[in-house]
Amino acid sequence: FLHPDPAEVGAWCRAHVAPGSVFVAPSAAARRDALRRMLDADGVTLGLTATSRGRFLPLLERHAGLSAPKVLPAAVERLLVAECARAAGVPLFDEAGRDAPAGAIAAVVRMIRSLRLNGVSPSRFVDSGGDPLAADAYRRFEGRREALGFVDEAERIRRLVVAGVP
């Protein structure tokens, strides 16, 4: 069920929500009302919160009692990637006086994120047959990110696991 009027959700839940039903709630209060109704009826209850990708890690961090980290803004990430890829001599980044194509920057950003999320270091990337120039850009980027004190998605996930979030 999806109720369109948040002001009427509580009364509607008490009248309609029963075990076996699925209720999409427009607010946390509506979810609580629906769950209470199902618990009162001795039903098996599963509470689930769906959130956007951008709000998922902050939600988990808040529930785990972790302080808000200094997250690397996307614009700064792109600037650092371009700077580090240019310094490493990655093709498309090495032309003096010209900006790298946006697609090239996005490709390197995706590569670094993917490698970080999979726990692959720059040296392991090269040992596995990866491009040494791309690995050098990755190494330089990580050094700059850490020096500036920013955390990335991989570091945030590691913090959550250490805090006991499965």
PDB file of C-alpha atoms in Angstrom:
ATOM      1  CA  PHE A   1       0.000   0.000   0.000  1.00  0.00           C
ATOM      2  CA  LEU A   2       1.164   3.546  -0.650  1.00  0.00           C
ATOM      3  CA  HIS A   3      -0.871   6.174   1.118  1.00  0.00           C
ATOM      4  CA  PRO A   4      -0.857   9.585  -0.592  1.00  0.00           C
ATOM      5  CA  ASP A   5      -1.690  11.781   2.425  1.00  0.00           C
ATOM      6  CA  PRO A   6       0.984  11.746   5.186  1.00  0.00           C
ATOM      7  CA  ALA A   7      -1.428  13.450   7.640  1.00  0.00           C
ATOM      8  CA  GLU A   8      -3.823  10.484   7.399  1.00  0.00           C
ATOM      9  CA  VAL A   9      -1.277   7.662   7.491  1.00  0.00           C
ATOM     10  CA  GLY A  10      -1.629   6.763  11.176  1.00  0.00           C
ATOM     11  CA  ALA A  11      -5.407   6.285  11.057  1.00  0.00           C
ATOM     12  CA  TRP A  12      -5.186   4.498   7.728  1.00  0.00           C
ATOM     13  CA  CYS A  13      -2.524   2.096   9.086  1.00  0.00           C
ATOM     14  CA  ARG A  14      -4.652   1.208  12.104  1.00  0.00           C
ATOM     15  CA  ALA A  15      -7.572   0.423   9.809  1.00  0.00           C
ATOM     16  CA  HIS A  16      -5.862  -1.332   6.887  1.00  0.00           C
ATOM     17  CA  VAL A  17      -2.358  -2.657   7.567  1.00  0.00           C
ATOM     18  CA  ALA A  18      -2.374  -6.321   8.509  1.00  0.00           C
ATOM     19  CA  PRO A  19       0.181  -9.144   8.515  1.00  0.00           C
ATOM     20  CA  GLY A  20       1.152 -10.067   4.991  1.00  0.00           C
ATOM     21  CA  SER A  21       0.763  -6.556   3.665  1.00  0.00           C
ATOM     22  CA  VAL A  22       3.522  -4.366   2.345  1.00  0.00           C
ATOM     23  CA  PHE A  23       3.368  -0.696   3.166  1.00  0.00           C
ATOM     24  CA  VAL A  24       5.516   2.002   1.550  1.00  0.00           C
ATOM     25  CA  ALA A  25       5.649   4.813   4.067  1.00  0.00           C
ATOM     26  CA  PRO A  26       6.214   8.466   3.200  1.00  0.00           C
ATOM     27  CA  SER A  27       7.841   9.142   6.588  1.00  0.00           C
ATOM     28  CA  ALA A  28       9.511   7.494   9.562  1.00  0.00           C
ATOM     29  CA  ALA A  29       6.416   8.141  11.691  1.00  0.00           C
ATOM     30  CA  ALA A  30       4.221   6.352   9.154  1.00  0.00           C
ATOM     31  CA  ARG A  31       6.640   3.399   9.123  1.00  0.00           C
ATOM     32  CA  ARG A  32       6.503   3.199  12.916  1.00  0.00           C
ATOM     33  CA  ASP A  33       2.693   3.263  12.882  1.00  0.00           C
ATOM     34  CA  ALA A  34       2.547   0.496  10.282  1.00  0.00           C
ATOM     35  CA  LEU A  35       5.097  -1.649  12.140  1.00  0.00           C
ATOM     36  CA  ARG A  36       3.270  -1.178  15.472  1.00  0.00           C
ATOM     37  CA  ARG A  37       0.007  -2.246  13.832  1.00  0.00           C
ATOM     38  CA  MET A  38       1.612  -5.388  12.409  1.00  0.00           C
ATOM     39  CA  LEU A  39       3.337  -6.206  15.714  1.00  0.00           C
ATOM     40  CA  ASP A  40       0.051  -5.794  17.601  1.00  0.00           C
ATOM     41  CA  ALA A  41      -1.465  -8.399  15.278  1.00  0.00           C
ATOM     42  CA  ASP A  42       1.342 -10.873  16.178  1.00  0.00           C
ATOM     43  CA  GLY A  43       2.536 -10.987  12.598  1.00  0.00           C
ATOM     44  CA  VAL A  44       6.074 -11.534  11.424  1.00  0.00           C
ATOM     45  CA  THR A  45       7.376  -8.063  10.722  1.00  0.00           C
ATOM     46  CA  LEU A  46      10.255  -6.897   8.616  1.00  0.00           C
ATOM     47  CA  GLY A  47      11.127  -3.209   8.724  1.00  0.00           C
ATOM     48  CA  LEU A  48      13.054  -1.956   5.734  1.00  0.00           C
ATOM     49  CA  THR A  49      14.253   1.527   4.909  1.00  0.00           C
ATOM     50  CA  ALA A  50      15.054   2.333   1.315  1.00  0.00           C
ATOM     51  CA  THR A  51      17.073   5.427   0.652  1.00  0.00           C
ATOM     52  CA  SER A  52      18.939   6.980  -2.238  1.00  0.00           C
ATOM     53  CA  ARG A  53      22.517   5.878  -2.872  1.00  0.00           C
ATOM     54  CA  GLY A  54      23.834   9.270  -1.790  1.00  0.00           C
ATOM     55  CA  ARG A  55      22.074   9.072   1.580  1.00  0.00           C
ATOM     56  CA  PHE A  56      22.768   5.401   2.362  1.00  0.00           C
ATOM     57  CA  LEU A  57      26.241   5.706   3.927  1.00  0.00           C
ATOM     58  CA  PRO A  58      25.319   8.795   5.994  1.00  0.00           C
ATOM     59  CA  LEU A  59      22.254   6.915   7.289  1.00  0.00           C
ATOM     60  CA  LEU A  60      24.359   3.917   8.332  1.00  0.00           C
ATOM     61  CA  GLU A  61      27.038   6.160   9.878  1.00  0.00           C
ATOM     62  CA  ARG A  62      24.399   8.003  11.901  1.00  0.00           C
ATOM     63  CA  HIS A  63      22.869   4.727  13.151  1.00  0.00           C
ATOM     64  CA  ALA A  64      26.356   3.423  14.051  1.00  0.00           C
ATOM     65  CA  GLY A  65      27.106   6.604  16.015  1.00  0.00           C
ATOM     66  CA  LEU A  66      30.000   7.624  13.777  1.00  0.00           C
ATOM     67  CA  SER A  67      30.891  11.245  13.257  1.00  0.00           C
ATOM     68  CA  ALA A  68      30.334  12.712   9.826  1.00  0.00           C
ATOM     69  CA  PRO A  69      33.519  12.287   7.809  1.00  0.00           C
ATOM     70  CA  LYS A  70      35.162  14.872   5.588  1.00  0.00           C
ATOM     71  CA  VAL A  71      33.890  13.509   2.257  1.00  0.00           C
ATOM     72  CA  LEU A  72      35.699  14.270  -0.973  1.00  0.00           C
ATOM     73  CA  PRO A  73      33.412  16.512  -3.087  1.00  0.00           C
ATOM     74  CA  ALA A  74      32.907  15.258  -6.642  1.00  0.00           C
ATOM     75  CA  ALA A  75      34.269  18.468  -8.190  1.00  0.00           C
ATOM     76  CA  VAL A  76      37.451  18.265  -6.116  1.00  0.00           C
ATOM     77  CA  GLU A  77      37.754  14.568  -6.966  1.00  0.00           C
ATOM     78  CA  ARG A  78      37.634  15.359 -10.690  1.00  0.00           C
ATOM     79  CA  LEU A  79      40.235  18.124 -10.314  1.00  0.00           C
ATOM     80  CA  LEU A  80      42.570  15.851  -8.341  1.00  0.00           C
ATOM     81  CA  VAL A  81      42.151  13.008 -10.823  1.00  0.00           C
ATOM     82  CA  ALA A  82      42.975  15.294 -13.755  1.00  0.00           C
ATOM     83  CA  GLU A  83      46.017  16.697 -11.926  1.00  0.00           C
ATOM     84  CA  CYS A  84      47.304  13.251 -10.909  1.00  0.00           C
ATOM     85  CA  ALA A  85      46.668  11.645 -14.294  1.00  0.00           C
ATOM     86  CA  ARG A  86      48.476  14.529 -16.010  1.00  0.00           C
ATOM     87  CA  ALA A  87      51.434  14.191 -13.598  1.00  0.00           C
ATOM     88  CA  ALA A  88      51.533  10.415 -14.258  1.00  0.00           C
ATOM     89  CA  GLY A  89      51.544  10.938 -18.026  1.00  0.00           C
ATOM     90  CA  VAL A  90      48.277   9.132 -18.714  1.00  0.00           C
ATOM     91  CA  PRO A  91      47.340   9.592 -22.415  1.00  0.00           C
ATOM     92  CA  LEU A  92      44.728  12.307 -23.048  1.00  0.00           C
ATOM     93  CA  PHE A  93      45.972  14.106 -19.928  1.00  0.00           C
ATOM     94  CA  ASP A  94      49.508  14.851 -21.081  1.00  0.00           C
ATOM     95  CA  GLU A  95      48.922  17.623 -23.607  1.00  0.00           C
ATOM     96  CA  ALA A  96      50.233  20.860 -22.099  1.00  0.00           C
ATOM     97  CA  GLY A  97      47.740  23.698 -22.022  1.00  0.00           C
ATOM     98  CA  ARG A  98      44.713  21.541 -22.877  1.00  0.00           C
ATOM     99  CA  ASP A  99      42.058  20.211 -20.555  1.00  0.00           C
ATOM    100  CA  ALA A 100      41.508  16.470 -20.580  1.00  0.00           C
ATOM    101  CA  PRO A 101      38.196  15.319 -22.057  1.00  0.00           C
ATOM    102  CA  ALA A 102      35.447  14.941 -19.451  1.00  0.00           C
ATOM    103  CA  GLY A 103      35.006  11.313 -20.481  1.00  0.00           C
ATOM    104  CA  ALA A 104      38.664  10.563 -19.741  1.00  0.00           C
ATOM    105  CA  ILE A 105      38.395  12.115 -16.281  1.00  0.00           C
ATOM    106  CA  ALA A 106      35.195  10.172 -15.562  1.00  0.00           C
ATOM    107  CA  ALA A 107      36.853   6.928 -16.710  1.00  0.00           C
ATOM    108  CA  VAL A 108      39.804   7.383 -14.363  1.00  0.00           C
ATOM    109  CA  VAL A 109      37.483   8.354 -11.478  1.00  0.00           C
ATOM    110  CA  ARG A 110      35.455   5.145 -12.041  1.00  0.00           C
ATOM    111  CA  MET A 111      38.616   3.050 -12.244  1.00  0.00           C
ATOM    112  CA  ILE A 112      40.020   4.435  -8.975  1.00  0.00           C
ATOM    113  CA  ARG A 113      36.688   4.033  -7.151  1.00  0.00           C
ATOM    114  CA  SER A 114      36.289   0.484  -8.418  1.00  0.00           C
ATOM    115  CA  LEU A 115      39.810  -0.502  -7.422  1.00  0.00           C
ATOM    116  CA  ARG A 116      39.431   1.086  -3.957  1.00  0.00           C
ATOM    117  CA  LEU A 117      36.055  -0.588  -3.343  1.00  0.00           C
ATOM    118  CA  ASN A 118      37.564  -3.947  -4.327  1.00  0.00           C
ATOM    119  CA  GLY A 119      40.631  -3.468  -2.116  1.00  0.00           C
ATOM    120  CA  VAL A 120      43.088  -3.373  -5.023  1.00  0.00           C
ATOM    121  CA  SER A 121      46.208  -1.275  -4.398  1.00  0.00           C
ATOM    122  CA  PRO A 122      48.092   0.480  -7.216  1.00  0.00           C
ATOM    123  CA  SER A 123      50.939  -2.053  -6.994  1.00  0.00           C
ATOM    124  CA  ARG A 124      48.552  -5.007  -7.089  1.00  0.00           C
ATOM    125  CA  PHE A 125      46.826  -3.441 -10.089  1.00  0.00           C
ATOM    126  CA  VAL A 126      50.158  -3.316 -11.967  1.00  0.00           C
ATOM    127  CA  ASP A 127      51.082  -6.850 -10.813  1.00  0.00           C
ATOM    128  CA  SER A 128      47.775  -8.044 -12.287  1.00  0.00           C
ATOM    129  CA  GLY A 129      48.581  -6.570 -15.691  1.00  0.00           C
ATOM    130  CA  GLY A 130      47.070  -3.107 -15.238  1.00  0.00           C
ATOM    131  CA  ASP A 131      48.497  -0.029 -16.926  1.00  0.00           C
ATOM    132  CA  PRO A 132      51.445   1.351 -14.906  1.00  0.00           C
ATOM    133  CA  LEU A 133      50.535   4.945 -15.839  1.00  0.00           C
ATOM    134  CA  ALA A 134      46.980   4.499 -14.581  1.00  0.00           C
ATOM    135  CA  ALA A 135      48.339   2.865 -11.409  1.00  0.00           C
ATOM    136  CA  ASP A 136      50.678   5.832 -10.902  1.00  0.00           C
ATOM    137  CA  ALA A 137      47.741   8.236 -11.303  1.00  0.00           C
ATOM    138  CA  TYR A 138      45.818   6.146  -8.733  1.00  0.00           C
ATOM    139  CA  ARG A 139      48.772   6.204  -6.298  1.00  0.00           C
ATOM    140  CA  ARG A 140      49.183   9.970  -6.696  1.00  0.00           C
ATOM    141  CA  PHE A 141      45.443  10.535  -6.253  1.00  0.00           C
ATOM    142  CA  GLU A 142      45.366   8.473  -3.054  1.00  0.00           C
ATOM    143  CA  GLY A 143      48.329  10.424  -1.666  1.00  0.00           C
ATOM    144  CA  ARG A 144      46.653  13.760  -2.410  1.00  0.00           C
ATOM    145  CA  ARG A 145      43.279  12.631  -1.046  1.00  0.00           C
ATOM    146  CA  GLU A 146      44.852  11.432   2.191  1.00  0.00           C
ATOM    147  CA  ALA A 147      47.032  14.560   2.526  1.00  0.00           C
ATOM    148  CA  LEU A 148      43.911  16.719   2.210  1.00  0.00           C
ATOM    149  CA  GLY A 149      42.127  14.610   4.857  1.00  0.00           C
ATOM    150  CA  PHE A 150      39.232  13.458   2.687  1.00  0.00           C
ATOM    151  CA  VAL A 151      37.632  10.027   2.951  1.00  0.00           C
ATOM    152  CA  ASP A 152      36.118   8.102   0.073  1.00  0.00           C
ATOM    153  CA  GLU A 153      33.338   5.539  -0.131  1.00  0.00           C
ATOM    154  CA  ALA A 154      35.730   2.631   0.512  1.00  0.00           C
ATOM    155  CA  GLU A 155      37.066   4.255   3.682  1.00  0.00           C
ATOM    156  CA  ARG A 156      33.548   5.006   4.905  1.00  0.00           C
ATOM    157  CA  ILE A 157      32.543   1.364   4.408  1.00  0.00           C
ATOM    158  CA  ARG A 158      35.680   0.222   6.256  1.00  0.00           C
ATOM    159  CA  ARG A 159      34.773   2.525   9.180  1.00  0.00           C
ATOM    160  CA  LEU A 160      31.264   1.034   9.302  1.00  0.00           C
ATOM    161  CA  VAL A 161      32.585  -2.536   9.339  1.00  0.00           C
ATOM    162  CA  VAL A 162      35.020  -1.660  12.150  1.00  0.00           C
ATOM    163  CA  ALA A 163      32.073  -0.119  14.052  1.00  0.00           C
ATOM    164  CA  GLY A 164      30.236  -3.445  13.796  1.00  0.00           C
ATOM    165  CA  VAL A 165      27.855  -2.808  10.907  1.00  0.00           C
ATOM    166  CA  PRO A 166      27.686  -6.095   8.980  1.00  0.00           C
TER     167      PRO A 166
END
